[in-house]
Amino acid sequence: MKYFSTNLKTEPVNFEEALFKGLAPDGGLFMPENIPYLSPEFFKEKMTYPELATEMIFPFIDGEMDKSRLNEICKSAFNFSVPIVSIQPNLNILELFHGPTLAFKDFAARFMARSMQYFMQNKNEQRTILVATSGDTGSAVANGFYKVDGINVVILYPSGKVSKIQEQQLTTLGENINAIEVEGSFDDCQRIVKTSFL
């Protein structure tokens, strides 16, 4: 599958390119060229969350990774409880806060880290992930990329403007995770990141 920029001023790219570029060169966001259809019957099948994720994600990366490897990535990324809780008859909710940082962003960050690790295997290169956060994004990225070979993470966060637990999640991992406290707001952190990308 190809991914196009929402600004429509750059050539479509494959999954790996979109994953590593983050933003399109024209400043747009990458979007898949189509959204595969999944029948109602698909959602009635008994699957674990990693199995469900594998089936749903595979059409977006077909040709770049085989399904068995994708399944290994999903098992590793989603190795925590993802319960469906009944609210009332015929109304259920999927709880997305059981990951290591208690944020729904654990899903994307952990999948992204393991996907990047897959594409970087057998390549002798280093990558740096630069993130601005007001709390939960930085925590999820820090945890998701912790000890991932070949990838260093730099997280900018505003001084005194993240919760104590989130600051601990950002600053106590070490290894390939570097947190930098910025005197200013989240917007200041974001501006530094955007300027760096340019």
XYZ file of C-alpha atoms in Angstrom:
198
model
C 0.000 0.000 0.000
C 1.122 3.552 -0.682
C 0.765 6.562 1.603
C 0.050 10.047 0.285
C 0.547 13.458 1.871
C -2.538 15.374 2.959
C -0.972 18.405 1.221
C -0.788 16.402 -2.044
C 2.557 17.977 -3.003
C 4.833 14.959 -2.650
C 5.009 11.531 -4.245
C 3.309 8.647 -2.393
C 5.596 6.446 -0.298
C 5.469 2.933 1.136
C 4.881 2.030 4.795
C 8.561 1.955 5.747
C 9.209 5.402 4.282
C 6.142 6.894 5.961
C 7.159 5.307 9.265
C 10.644 6.795 9.253
C 9.795 10.183 7.743
C 6.949 10.910 10.126
C 5.859 14.026 8.255
C 5.745 14.326 4.482
C 8.341 16.626 2.883
C 5.544 19.060 1.983
C 4.542 19.331 5.656
C 1.463 17.137 5.322
C 0.523 13.980 7.186
C 0.790 10.588 5.534
C -2.500 8.800 4.881
C -3.088 5.340 3.386
C -4.383 5.337 -0.182
C -7.392 3.286 0.962
C -8.945 1.783 4.069
C -9.471 -1.975 3.671
C -12.976 -3.279 4.333
C -13.483 -5.700 7.200
C -16.816 -7.508 7.293
C -18.972 -7.695 10.431
C -18.153 -11.418 10.529
C -14.479 -10.592 10.965
C -15.212 -8.906 14.300
C -17.132 -11.930 15.555
C -14.100 -14.208 15.291
C -12.432 -15.236 18.552
C -8.949 -13.703 18.500
C -6.492 -12.349 21.004
C -5.769 -8.638 20.731
C -2.363 -9.253 19.022
C -4.057 -11.591 16.519
C -6.751 -9.007 15.818
C -4.124 -6.280 15.410
C -2.115 -8.453 13.026
C -5.107 -9.060 10.779
C -6.152 -5.402 10.789
C -2.655 -3.985 10.194
C -1.430 -6.470 7.582
C -3.189 -4.872 4.554
C -1.368 -1.621 5.333
C 2.087 -3.246 5.114
C 1.508 -6.144 2.717
C 4.608 -6.729 0.637
C 6.962 -5.110 3.147
C 6.677 -7.626 5.975
C 5.255 -11.131 6.166
C 2.312 -11.855 8.422
C 4.232 -14.114 10.817
C 6.776 -11.351 11.540
C 3.964 -8.805 11.968
C 2.331 -11.174 14.440
C 5.572 -11.347 16.455
C 5.710 -7.532 16.524
C 2.093 -7.304 17.675
C 2.622 -9.915 20.403
C 5.634 -7.993 21.695
C 4.012 -4.555 21.409
C 0.666 -5.518 22.921
C 1.845 -7.793 25.737
C -0.536 -6.323 28.294
C -4.217 -6.747 29.041
C -6.703 -5.122 26.640
C -10.035 -6.014 28.255
C -13.481 -5.504 26.806
C -15.750 -4.404 29.637
C -19.530 -4.691 29.451
C -21.326 -1.460 30.299
C -24.830 -2.775 29.645
C -26.350 -5.377 27.304
C -24.981 -4.853 23.764
C -22.715 -2.007 24.926
C -19.074 -2.746 25.635
C -15.939 -0.651 25.954
C -12.356 -1.522 25.105
C -10.076 -0.301 27.900
C -6.889 1.176 26.438
C -5.131 2.232 29.637
C -3.529 -1.026 30.777
C -0.196 -0.495 29.022
C 3.072 0.253 30.827
C 2.491 4.032 31.013
C -1.290 3.796 31.510
C -1.957 5.785 28.323
C -3.666 4.732 25.086
C -0.559 6.029 23.291
C 1.306 2.911 24.452
C -0.323 1.081 21.525
C 1.117 3.301 18.789
C 4.488 3.941 20.444
C 5.241 0.276 21.114
C 4.134 -0.805 17.628
C 6.158 1.992 16.015
C 9.299 1.081 17.959
C 9.132 -2.594 17.067
C 8.320 -1.854 13.422
C 11.306 0.483 13.159
C 13.494 -2.136 14.807
C 12.357 -4.672 12.195
C 13.182 -2.407 9.244
C 16.547 -1.440 10.766
C 17.751 -5.013 11.312
C 20.908 -5.790 9.407
C 21.477 -2.086 8.717
C 24.468 -0.488 10.347
C 22.862 2.849 11.200
C 21.623 4.924 14.096
C 18.377 6.917 14.217
C 17.247 9.618 16.604
C 13.614 10.126 17.548
C 12.890 13.706 18.644
C 9.656 14.272 20.579
C 7.944 17.221 22.236
C 5.494 16.249 24.957
C 3.152 17.628 27.545
C 3.154 14.255 29.297
C 1.613 11.047 28.004
C 3.117 11.019 24.502
C 6.640 11.327 25.862
C 6.078 8.645 28.473
C 4.691 6.207 25.897
C 7.508 6.905 23.423
C 10.158 6.576 26.142
C 8.810 3.234 27.290
C 8.081 1.957 23.783
C 11.597 2.677 22.471
C 13.481 1.781 25.662
C 16.542 -0.363 24.801
C 15.631 -0.578 21.098
C 18.957 -1.075 19.302
C 20.004 1.638 16.879
C 17.438 4.189 18.022
C 18.088 7.041 20.432
C 15.203 9.087 21.779
C 15.312 12.736 22.841
C 12.198 13.992 24.622
C 11.613 17.698 25.266
C 9.125 18.498 28.005
C 8.061 21.805 29.629
C 9.421 22.423 33.112
C 6.771 22.125 35.820
C 3.999 21.368 33.336
C 3.865 17.556 33.349
C 2.594 15.395 36.173
C 5.105 13.977 38.651
C 4.529 10.388 37.522
C 4.915 11.343 33.846
C 8.141 13.192 34.604
C 9.437 10.082 36.381
C 8.443 7.943 33.397
C 10.395 10.317 31.113
C 13.524 10.824 33.185
C 14.300 7.542 34.940
C 14.806 5.046 32.116
C 18.266 6.045 30.901
C 19.949 3.841 28.270
C 18.838 5.238 24.879
C 16.198 7.585 26.355
C 17.187 11.219 27.002
C 14.727 13.679 28.520
C 15.387 17.405 28.392
C 13.456 19.783 30.629
C 12.724 23.041 28.770
C 11.997 26.345 30.483
C 8.790 27.239 28.688
C 5.570 25.715 27.427
C 4.734 22.667 25.352
C 4.466 25.017 22.354
C 8.098 26.037 22.924
C 9.130 22.360 22.931
C 7.106 21.733 19.774
C 8.685 24.746 18.074
C 12.180 23.396 18.814
C 11.234 20.009 17.324
C 9.680 21.507 14.187
C 12.659 23.816 13.677
C 15.008 20.844 14.028
C 13.094 18.911 11.378
C 13.310 21.840 8.979
